[in-house]
Short mmCIF file of N, CA and C in Angstrom, two decimals:
data_model
loop_
_atom_site.label_atom_id
_atom_site.label_comp_id
_atom_site.label_asym_id
_atom_site.label_seq_id
_atom_site.Cartn_x
_atom_site.Cartn_y
_atom_site.Cartn_z
N MET A 1 -25.88 16.69 16.02
CA MET A 1 -24.81 16.99 16.86
C MET A 1 -24.76 15.86 17.83
N LEU A 2 -23.57 15.50 18.11
CA LEU A 2 -23.25 14.47 19.26
C LEU A 2 -22.52 15.15 20.47
N LYS A 3 -23.07 14.94 21.59
CA LYS A 3 -22.37 15.44 22.88
C LYS A 3 -22.05 14.16 23.66
N LEU A 4 -20.68 14.26 23.90
CA LEU A 4 -19.99 13.05 24.60
C LEU A 4 -19.50 13.49 25.87
N SER A 5 -19.57 12.63 26.86
CA SER A 5 -18.81 12.88 28.16
C SER A 5 -17.30 12.51 27.97
N SER A 6 -16.46 13.12 28.68
CA SER A 6 -15.09 13.03 28.58
C SER A 6 -14.63 11.66 29.08
N CYS A 7 -14.93 10.52 28.65
CA CYS A 7 -14.38 9.18 29.09
C CYS A 7 -14.01 8.35 27.71
N SER A 8 -13.26 7.47 27.86
CA SER A 8 -12.96 6.62 26.88
C SER A 8 -14.19 5.79 26.31
N ASP A 9 -15.28 5.52 27.18
CA ASP A 9 -16.34 4.86 26.81
C ASP A 9 -17.18 5.51 25.77
N SER A 10 -16.89 6.77 25.59
CA SER A 10 -17.67 7.49 24.63
C SER A 10 -17.35 7.23 23.12
N ILE A 11 -16.19 6.69 22.99
CA ILE A 11 -15.68 6.28 21.58
C ILE A 11 -16.70 5.43 20.93
N CYS A 12 -17.41 4.51 21.68
CA CYS A 12 -18.51 3.60 21.00
C CYS A 12 -19.54 4.42 20.53
N GLU A 13 -19.95 5.45 21.21
CA GLU A 13 -21.08 6.45 20.66
C GLU A 13 -20.53 7.01 19.40
N LEU A 14 -19.22 7.52 19.49
CA LEU A 14 -18.68 8.10 18.20
C LEU A 14 -18.76 7.23 17.07
N GLU A 15 -18.50 5.84 17.18
CA GLU A 15 -18.44 4.83 16.17
C GLU A 15 -19.79 4.83 15.51
N HIS A 16 -20.69 4.71 16.41
CA HIS A 16 -22.14 4.63 15.81
C HIS A 16 -22.60 5.97 15.10
N PHE A 17 -22.06 7.21 15.49
CA PHE A 17 -22.50 8.29 14.86
C PHE A 17 -21.78 8.28 13.49
N VAL A 18 -20.49 7.97 13.41
CA VAL A 18 -19.85 7.97 12.13
C VAL A 18 -20.51 7.10 11.29
N GLN A 19 -20.82 5.86 11.74
CA GLN A 19 -21.52 4.89 10.88
C GLN A 19 -22.91 5.44 10.22
N SER A 20 -23.58 5.99 11.09
CA SER A 20 -25.02 6.58 10.82
C SER A 20 -24.80 7.70 9.68
N ILE A 21 -23.83 8.48 9.75
CA ILE A 21 -23.43 9.53 8.76
C ILE A 21 -23.00 8.86 7.57
N SER A 22 -22.07 8.00 7.57
CA SER A 22 -21.62 7.18 6.54
C SER A 22 -22.81 6.67 5.68
N ASP A 23 -23.64 6.08 6.23
CA ASP A 23 -24.85 5.46 5.70
C ASP A 23 -25.67 6.51 5.16
N LYS A 24 -25.85 7.58 5.82
CA LYS A 24 -26.62 8.75 5.23
C LYS A 24 -26.26 9.22 3.99
N TYR A 25 -24.99 9.45 3.89
CA TYR A 25 -24.29 10.04 2.78
C TYR A 25 -23.52 9.13 1.81
N ASN A 26 -23.88 7.87 1.95
CA ASN A 26 -23.22 6.83 1.13
C ASN A 26 -21.67 6.82 1.05
N ILE A 27 -21.17 6.93 2.10
CA ILE A 27 -19.64 7.06 2.26
C ILE A 27 -19.14 5.75 1.99
N GLY A 28 -18.26 5.57 0.99
CA GLY A 28 -17.81 4.27 0.48
C GLY A 28 -16.71 3.84 1.44
N PRO A 29 -16.27 2.50 1.10
CA PRO A 29 -15.24 1.81 2.11
C PRO A 29 -13.82 2.53 1.83
N ASP A 30 -13.56 3.43 0.79
CA ASP A 30 -12.49 3.87 0.64
C ASP A 30 -12.23 5.10 1.64
N ARG A 31 -13.34 5.64 2.08
CA ARG A 31 -13.09 6.94 2.78
C ARG A 31 -13.64 6.60 4.23
N TYR A 32 -14.37 5.82 4.55
CA TYR A 32 -14.89 5.51 5.93
C TYR A 32 -13.91 5.25 6.91
N PRO A 33 -12.84 4.38 6.72
CA PRO A 33 -11.70 4.34 7.71
C PRO A 33 -10.99 5.67 7.95
N ASP A 34 -10.84 6.45 6.92
CA ASP A 34 -10.10 7.87 7.02
C ASP A 34 -11.09 8.64 7.96
N ILE A 35 -12.33 8.62 7.87
CA ILE A 35 -13.22 9.60 8.75
C ILE A 35 -13.21 8.98 10.13
N LEU A 36 -13.39 7.70 10.23
CA LEU A 36 -13.48 6.95 11.57
C LEU A 36 -12.13 7.26 12.46
N ILE A 37 -11.07 7.12 11.75
CA ILE A 37 -9.64 7.28 12.39
C ILE A 37 -9.48 8.71 12.78
N SER A 38 -9.63 9.53 11.79
CA SER A 38 -9.53 10.96 12.08
C SER A 38 -10.36 11.55 13.32
N LEU A 39 -11.67 11.06 13.43
CA LEU A 39 -12.69 11.54 14.25
C LEU A 39 -12.24 10.82 15.70
N THR A 40 -11.78 9.65 15.68
CA THR A 40 -11.62 9.06 16.97
C THR A 40 -10.32 9.63 17.49
N GLU A 41 -9.22 9.88 16.60
CA GLU A 41 -8.12 10.59 17.06
C GLU A 41 -8.31 12.13 17.71
N ALA A 42 -9.38 12.86 16.97
CA ALA A 42 -9.76 14.21 17.49
C ALA A 42 -10.49 14.09 18.77
N VAL A 43 -11.39 13.15 18.80
CA VAL A 43 -12.25 12.95 20.19
C VAL A 43 -11.29 12.58 21.23
N ASN A 44 -10.48 11.53 21.00
CA ASN A 44 -9.55 11.30 22.19
C ASN A 44 -8.68 12.34 22.41
N ASN A 45 -8.05 13.13 21.73
CA ASN A 45 -7.44 14.35 22.01
C ASN A 45 -8.25 15.34 22.73
N ALA A 46 -9.56 15.47 22.38
CA ALA A 46 -10.31 16.38 23.07
C ALA A 46 -10.66 15.82 24.72
N ILE A 47 -10.92 14.60 24.67
CA ILE A 47 -11.35 13.93 25.93
C ILE A 47 -9.84 13.94 26.90
N ILE A 48 -8.81 13.48 26.41
CA ILE A 48 -7.66 13.50 27.26
C ILE A 48 -6.92 14.75 27.43
N HIS A 49 -6.45 15.58 26.33
CA HIS A 49 -5.80 16.81 26.45
C HIS A 49 -6.65 17.87 26.58
N GLY A 50 -7.64 18.06 25.99
CA GLY A 50 -8.61 19.27 26.14
C GLY A 50 -9.25 19.22 27.56
N ASN A 51 -10.21 18.13 27.68
CA ASN A 51 -10.95 18.15 28.99
C ASN A 51 -10.43 17.37 30.17
N GLY A 52 -9.17 16.84 29.97
CA GLY A 52 -8.46 16.17 31.07
C GLY A 52 -9.30 15.03 31.58
N GLU A 53 -9.87 14.33 30.75
CA GLU A 53 -10.74 13.14 31.28
C GLU A 53 -11.76 13.60 32.34
N ASN A 54 -12.09 14.77 32.39
CA ASN A 54 -13.19 15.21 33.36
C ASN A 54 -14.59 14.93 32.71
N ARG A 55 -15.28 13.94 33.25
CA ARG A 55 -16.65 13.48 32.79
C ARG A 55 -17.64 14.59 32.79
N ALA A 56 -17.49 15.60 33.52
CA ALA A 56 -18.58 16.77 33.54
C ALA A 56 -18.26 17.52 32.38
N LYS A 57 -17.14 17.59 31.73
CA LYS A 57 -16.85 18.36 30.66
C LYS A 57 -17.23 17.53 29.34
N LYS A 58 -17.69 18.26 28.33
CA LYS A 58 -18.32 17.47 27.23
C LYS A 58 -17.43 17.83 25.93
N VAL A 59 -17.58 16.96 24.97
CA VAL A 59 -17.10 17.08 23.68
C VAL A 59 -18.02 17.00 22.80
N LEU A 60 -18.09 18.12 21.88
CA LEU A 60 -19.28 18.30 20.86
C LEU A 60 -18.66 18.02 19.44
N ILE A 61 -19.53 17.26 18.77
CA ILE A 61 -19.23 16.89 17.41
C ILE A 61 -20.41 17.24 16.53
N ALA A 62 -20.15 18.23 15.61
CA ALA A 62 -21.14 18.68 14.60
C ALA A 62 -20.65 18.37 13.32
N HIS A 63 -21.50 18.14 12.28
CA HIS A 63 -21.24 17.77 10.88
C HIS A 63 -22.09 18.59 10.16
N ARG A 64 -21.54 18.71 8.89
CA ARG A 64 -22.35 19.25 7.58
C ARG A 64 -21.75 18.67 6.36
N TYR A 65 -22.83 18.46 5.54
CA TYR A 65 -22.43 17.92 4.10
C TYR A 65 -22.88 18.75 3.07
N ARG A 66 -22.07 19.25 2.19
CA ARG A 66 -22.24 19.95 1.01
C ARG A 66 -21.68 19.40 -0.16
N LYS A 67 -22.46 19.23 -1.31
CA LYS A 67 -21.87 18.56 -2.45
C LYS A 67 -20.44 19.03 -2.95
N GLN A 68 -20.37 20.46 -2.84
CA GLN A 68 -19.21 21.23 -3.47
C GLN A 68 -18.10 21.04 -2.32
N ASN A 69 -18.31 20.89 -0.99
CA ASN A 69 -17.30 21.02 -0.03
C ASN A 69 -17.23 19.65 0.66
N GLY A 70 -18.03 18.50 0.47
CA GLY A 70 -17.97 17.46 1.11
C GLY A 70 -18.36 17.25 2.45
N LEU A 71 -17.78 16.51 3.33
CA LEU A 71 -18.27 16.30 4.69
C LEU A 71 -17.15 17.03 5.58
N THR A 72 -17.89 17.80 6.44
CA THR A 72 -16.87 18.52 7.51
C THR A 72 -17.44 18.32 8.78
N PHE A 73 -16.47 18.04 9.71
CA PHE A 73 -16.80 17.73 10.97
C PHE A 73 -16.18 18.82 11.98
N GLU A 74 -16.75 19.16 13.05
CA GLU A 74 -16.24 20.24 14.11
C GLU A 74 -16.35 19.38 15.32
N ILE A 75 -15.00 19.33 15.95
CA ILE A 75 -14.89 18.64 17.15
C ILE A 75 -14.45 19.67 18.29
N SER A 76 -15.08 19.90 19.29
CA SER A 76 -14.86 21.03 20.27
C SER A 76 -14.86 20.46 21.67
N ASP A 77 -13.92 20.96 22.55
CA ASP A 77 -13.77 20.65 24.00
C ASP A 77 -14.06 21.67 24.76
N GLU A 78 -14.08 21.59 26.08
CA GLU A 78 -14.08 22.63 26.90
C GLU A 78 -12.84 23.04 27.67
N GLY A 79 -11.70 22.62 27.11
CA GLY A 79 -10.42 22.88 27.74
C GLY A 79 -10.03 24.19 27.62
N LYS A 80 -8.65 24.44 27.74
CA LYS A 80 -8.11 25.83 27.73
C LYS A 80 -7.46 26.16 26.41
N GLY A 81 -7.44 25.03 25.46
CA GLY A 81 -6.89 25.18 24.09
C GLY A 81 -5.43 24.81 24.11
N PHE A 82 -4.72 24.97 22.96
CA PHE A 82 -3.47 24.60 22.89
C PHE A 82 -2.61 25.31 21.71
N ASP A 83 -1.53 25.36 21.73
CA ASP A 83 -0.67 26.08 20.44
C ASP A 83 -0.71 24.89 19.47
N TYR A 84 -1.62 24.98 18.58
CA TYR A 84 -1.58 23.94 17.47
C TYR A 84 -0.41 24.16 16.50
N LYS A 85 0.11 25.43 16.45
CA LYS A 85 1.22 25.62 15.41
C LYS A 85 2.46 25.18 15.93
N SER A 86 2.65 24.59 17.19
CA SER A 86 3.98 24.06 17.52
C SER A 86 3.85 22.70 17.89
N ILE A 87 3.11 21.91 17.22
CA ILE A 87 3.07 20.32 17.59
C ILE A 87 4.34 19.81 16.88
N PRO A 88 5.08 19.11 17.77
CA PRO A 88 6.25 18.34 17.13
C PRO A 88 5.92 17.49 16.11
N ASP A 89 6.86 17.38 15.26
CA ASP A 89 6.67 16.40 13.94
C ASP A 89 7.11 14.92 14.50
N PRO A 90 6.15 14.04 14.50
CA PRO A 90 6.25 12.73 15.01
C PRO A 90 7.22 11.83 14.04
N THR A 91 7.58 12.32 12.97
CA THR A 91 8.36 11.50 11.93
C THR A 91 9.97 12.04 12.16
N ARG A 92 10.16 12.99 13.00
CA ARG A 92 11.50 13.21 13.31
C ARG A 92 12.10 12.15 14.29
N VAL A 93 13.36 11.85 13.95
CA VAL A 93 14.06 10.87 14.66
C VAL A 93 13.91 10.89 16.21
N GLU A 94 13.87 11.96 16.85
CA GLU A 94 13.92 12.10 18.25
C GLU A 94 12.59 11.87 18.75
N ASN A 95 11.45 11.88 17.75
CA ASN A 95 10.07 11.48 18.22
C ASN A 95 9.55 10.21 17.81
N LEU A 96 10.27 9.32 17.01
CA LEU A 96 9.79 8.13 16.51
C LEU A 96 9.41 7.27 17.70
N GLU A 97 10.06 7.13 18.85
CA GLU A 97 9.82 6.18 19.80
C GLU A 97 8.96 6.61 20.89
N LYS A 98 8.49 7.84 20.71
CA LYS A 98 7.48 8.38 21.73
C LYS A 98 6.26 7.72 21.82
N CYS A 99 5.54 7.56 23.04
CA CYS A 99 4.16 7.05 23.17
C CYS A 99 3.24 7.81 22.36
N GLY A 100 3.07 8.90 22.39
CA GLY A 100 1.96 9.71 21.70
C GLY A 100 2.55 10.66 20.64
N GLY A 101 1.57 11.62 20.36
CA GLY A 101 1.97 12.59 19.55
C GLY A 101 1.77 12.48 18.04
N ARG A 102 1.09 11.49 17.77
CA ARG A 102 0.67 11.11 16.33
C ARG A 102 -0.72 11.48 15.82
N GLY A 103 -1.57 11.85 16.81
CA GLY A 103 -2.92 11.96 16.37
C GLY A 103 -3.24 13.02 15.33
N VAL A 104 -2.61 14.34 15.62
CA VAL A 104 -2.86 15.40 14.63
C VAL A 104 -2.19 15.03 13.30
N PHE A 105 -1.13 14.48 13.22
CA PHE A 105 -0.32 13.86 12.18
C PHE A 105 -1.15 13.00 11.29
N LEU A 106 -1.77 12.00 11.99
CA LEU A 106 -2.71 11.08 11.23
C LEU A 106 -3.95 11.73 10.68
N MET A 107 -4.65 12.80 11.47
CA MET A 107 -5.58 13.48 10.93
C MET A 107 -5.30 14.23 9.70
N ARG A 108 -4.10 14.83 9.67
CA ARG A 108 -3.65 15.54 8.60
C ARG A 108 -3.42 14.73 7.38
N GLN A 109 -2.85 13.49 7.60
CA GLN A 109 -2.58 12.48 6.51
C GLN A 109 -4.00 11.84 5.97
N LEU A 110 -4.98 11.70 6.84
CA LEU A 110 -6.15 11.08 6.35
C LEU A 110 -7.34 12.16 5.70
N ALA A 111 -7.19 13.21 6.15
CA ALA A 111 -8.31 14.18 6.00
C ALA A 111 -7.84 14.95 4.71
N ASP A 112 -8.78 15.63 4.09
CA ASP A 112 -8.46 16.55 2.91
C ASP A 112 -8.02 17.93 3.35
N ARG A 113 -8.69 18.29 4.53
CA ARG A 113 -8.30 19.64 5.17
C ARG A 113 -8.58 19.57 6.71
N ILE A 114 -7.61 20.33 7.26
CA ILE A 114 -7.78 20.31 8.82
C ILE A 114 -7.43 21.81 9.19
N LYS A 115 -8.18 22.26 10.16
CA LYS A 115 -7.74 23.62 10.78
C LYS A 115 -8.18 23.59 12.20
N PHE A 116 -7.62 24.46 12.85
CA PHE A 116 -7.98 24.61 14.26
C PHE A 116 -8.74 26.05 14.41
N ALA A 117 -9.48 26.14 15.37
CA ALA A 117 -10.23 27.31 15.76
C ALA A 117 -10.35 27.47 17.30
N ASN A 118 -10.82 28.66 17.86
CA ASN A 118 -11.04 28.74 19.27
C ASN A 118 -9.82 28.46 20.05
N ASN A 119 -8.66 29.00 19.72
CA ASN A 119 -7.46 28.83 20.38
C ASN A 119 -7.05 27.25 20.51
N GLY A 120 -7.44 26.60 19.54
CA GLY A 120 -7.15 25.07 19.66
C GLY A 120 -8.07 24.13 20.32
N ARG A 121 -9.22 24.67 20.76
CA ARG A 121 -10.39 24.03 21.36
C ARG A 121 -11.23 23.37 20.41
N THR A 122 -11.10 23.76 19.17
CA THR A 122 -12.09 23.17 17.99
C THR A 122 -11.04 22.73 17.01
N VAL A 123 -11.36 21.59 16.32
CA VAL A 123 -10.64 21.12 15.09
C VAL A 123 -11.64 20.86 14.25
N ILE A 124 -11.36 21.33 12.90
CA ILE A 124 -12.42 21.20 11.80
C ILE A 124 -11.73 20.41 10.65
N ILE A 125 -12.39 19.31 10.38
CA ILE A 125 -11.88 18.26 9.56
C ILE A 125 -12.86 18.11 8.44
N ASN A 126 -12.22 18.21 7.18
CA ASN A 126 -13.01 18.06 5.91
C ASN A 126 -12.57 16.86 5.30
N PHE A 127 -13.51 16.26 4.49
CA PHE A 127 -13.20 15.05 3.61
C PHE A 127 -14.05 15.35 2.47
N ASN A 128 -13.28 15.22 1.23
CA ASN A 128 -13.97 15.34 -0.17
C ASN A 128 -14.57 13.92 -0.27
N VAL A 129 -15.88 13.89 -0.33
CA VAL A 129 -16.68 12.70 -0.52
C VAL A 129 -17.64 12.81 -1.45
#
């Protein structure tokens, strides 16, 4: 498990974490970018939106690997959660030029399965590897 402070500097630690897991499970170059981008988006969301960039609040990243299910990550923050069912579609015309709002969309495009738990405080991302 990786425990990160809620600051942008923590992304470097995440990159090392993803690299070590990729090495351990022989993740190929076809899936590594999907995993790294998805986890970076999830952790950034947890840091910024979940924990409000409060360094005292932590982001936890757990993982498990099973041959039949692939590689699963759980990213949790200490925030109040959010309504993950009402995320605006970033591909709609009115959202195309907005600065943000694409993180969950990217995760859904790159991962094989994604779901939320704990009132939106945890995102579970699965990759068939």
